[in-house]
């Protein structure tokens, strides 16, 4: 007698519970991330900050390398362009 009503209600309650649980976990993750970032910006060295610093330095080094390479390669292209079209 109650099966046609209790199963859909139970499923709705289960899905609602999972939605609230996932929303709560998402909010907790955002708060934790914001606190980690706040501590990182204030120099308190939270766990994992050494990996972030290492990645940042790798990005800076790679950007400088690419910039230097582009300067060298750009000069090469300018020299070949003048050779290909001497009057230009």
Short mmCIF file of C-alpha atoms in Angstrom, two decimals:
data_model
loop_
_atom_site.label_atom_id
_atom_site.label_comp_id
_atom_site.label_asym_id
_atom_site.label_seq_id
_atom_site.Cartn_x
_atom_site.Cartn_y
_atom_site.Cartn_z
CA UNK A 1 0.00 0.00 0.00
CA UNK A 2 2.76 2.48 0.87
CA UNK A 3 5.22 1.30 -1.77
CA UNK A 4 3.96 3.56 -4.60
CA UNK A 5 4.43 6.56 -2.32
CA UNK A 6 7.38 5.64 -0.12
CA UNK A 7 9.82 4.66 -2.89
CA UNK A 8 9.59 7.98 -4.82
CA UNK A 9 9.66 9.96 -1.56
CA UNK A 10 12.67 7.97 -0.36
CA UNK A 11 14.43 8.54 -3.70
CA UNK A 12 13.67 12.26 -3.53
CA UNK A 13 15.00 12.48 0.03
CA UNK A 14 18.13 10.55 -0.95
CA UNK A 15 18.85 12.81 -3.94
CA UNK A 16 18.17 15.90 -1.80
CA UNK A 17 20.56 14.62 0.88
CA UNK A 18 23.27 13.98 -1.71
CA UNK A 19 22.77 17.45 -3.19
CA UNK A 20 23.07 19.13 0.19
CA UNK A 21 26.11 17.04 1.07
CA UNK A 22 27.89 17.88 -2.18
CA UNK A 23 27.04 21.58 -1.82
CA UNK A 24 28.41 21.58 1.72
CA UNK A 25 31.61 19.86 0.61
CA UNK A 26 31.99 22.36 -2.23
CA UNK A 27 31.61 25.29 0.17
CA UNK A 28 34.15 23.70 2.54
CA UNK A 29 36.62 23.26 -0.33
CA UNK A 30 36.19 26.89 -1.40
CA UNK A 31 36.71 28.13 2.17
CA UNK A 32 39.78 25.92 2.60
CA UNK A 33 41.22 27.14 -0.71
CA UNK A 34 40.58 30.77 0.17
CA UNK A 35 42.27 30.35 3.56
CA UNK A 36 45.24 28.61 1.94
CA UNK A 37 45.58 31.42 -0.61
CA UNK A 38 45.27 34.08 2.11
CA UNK A 39 48.01 32.40 4.14
CA UNK A 40 50.17 32.07 1.02
CA UNK A 41 49.82 35.75 0.18
CA UNK A 42 50.70 36.74 3.75
CA UNK A 43 53.87 34.64 3.66
CA UNK A 44 52.83 32.04 6.24
CA UNK A 45 54.02 29.16 3.99
CA UNK A 46 51.01 26.80 3.99
CA UNK A 47 51.54 23.15 2.98
CA UNK A 48 52.30 22.85 -0.73
CA UNK A 49 53.50 26.42 -1.14
CA UNK A 50 56.99 25.22 -2.07
CA UNK A 51 55.48 23.40 -5.05
CA UNK A 52 53.62 26.54 -6.09
CA UNK A 53 56.82 28.58 -5.83
CA UNK A 54 58.73 25.99 -7.86
CA UNK A 55 56.04 25.98 -10.57
CA UNK A 56 56.02 29.78 -10.65
CA UNK A 57 59.79 29.90 -11.08
CA UNK A 58 59.64 27.29 -13.86
CA UNK A 59 57.04 29.38 -15.68
CA UNK A 60 59.16 32.53 -15.33
CA UNK A 61 62.29 30.72 -16.51
CA UNK A 62 60.46 29.24 -19.49
CA UNK A 63 58.99 32.62 -20.42
CA UNK A 64 62.44 34.23 -20.30
CA UNK A 65 63.88 31.42 -22.40
CA UNK A 66 61.11 31.78 -24.99
CA UNK A 67 61.60 35.56 -25.04
CA UNK A 68 65.33 35.20 -25.64
CA UNK A 69 64.75 32.58 -28.32
CA UNK A 70 62.17 34.81 -30.02
CA UNK A 71 64.64 37.70 -30.09
CA UNK A 72 67.25 35.52 -31.74
CA UNK A 73 64.80 33.94 -34.15
CA UNK A 74 63.17 37.31 -34.93
CA UNK A 75 66.52 38.71 -35.96
CA UNK A 76 67.07 35.69 -38.16
CA UNK A 77 63.74 36.26 -39.91
CA UNK A 78 64.47 39.94 -40.47
CA UNK A 79 67.82 39.09 -42.07
CA UNK A 80 66.25 36.48 -44.39
CA UNK A 81 63.45 38.83 -45.36
CA UNK A 82 65.95 41.40 -46.57
CA UNK A 83 67.86 38.72 -48.48
CA UNK A 84 64.70 37.49 -50.20
CA UNK A 85 63.54 40.95 -51.25
CA UNK A 86 66.57 43.27 -51.47
CA UNK A 87 64.51 46.21 -52.72
CA UNK A 88 61.88 45.95 -49.98
#
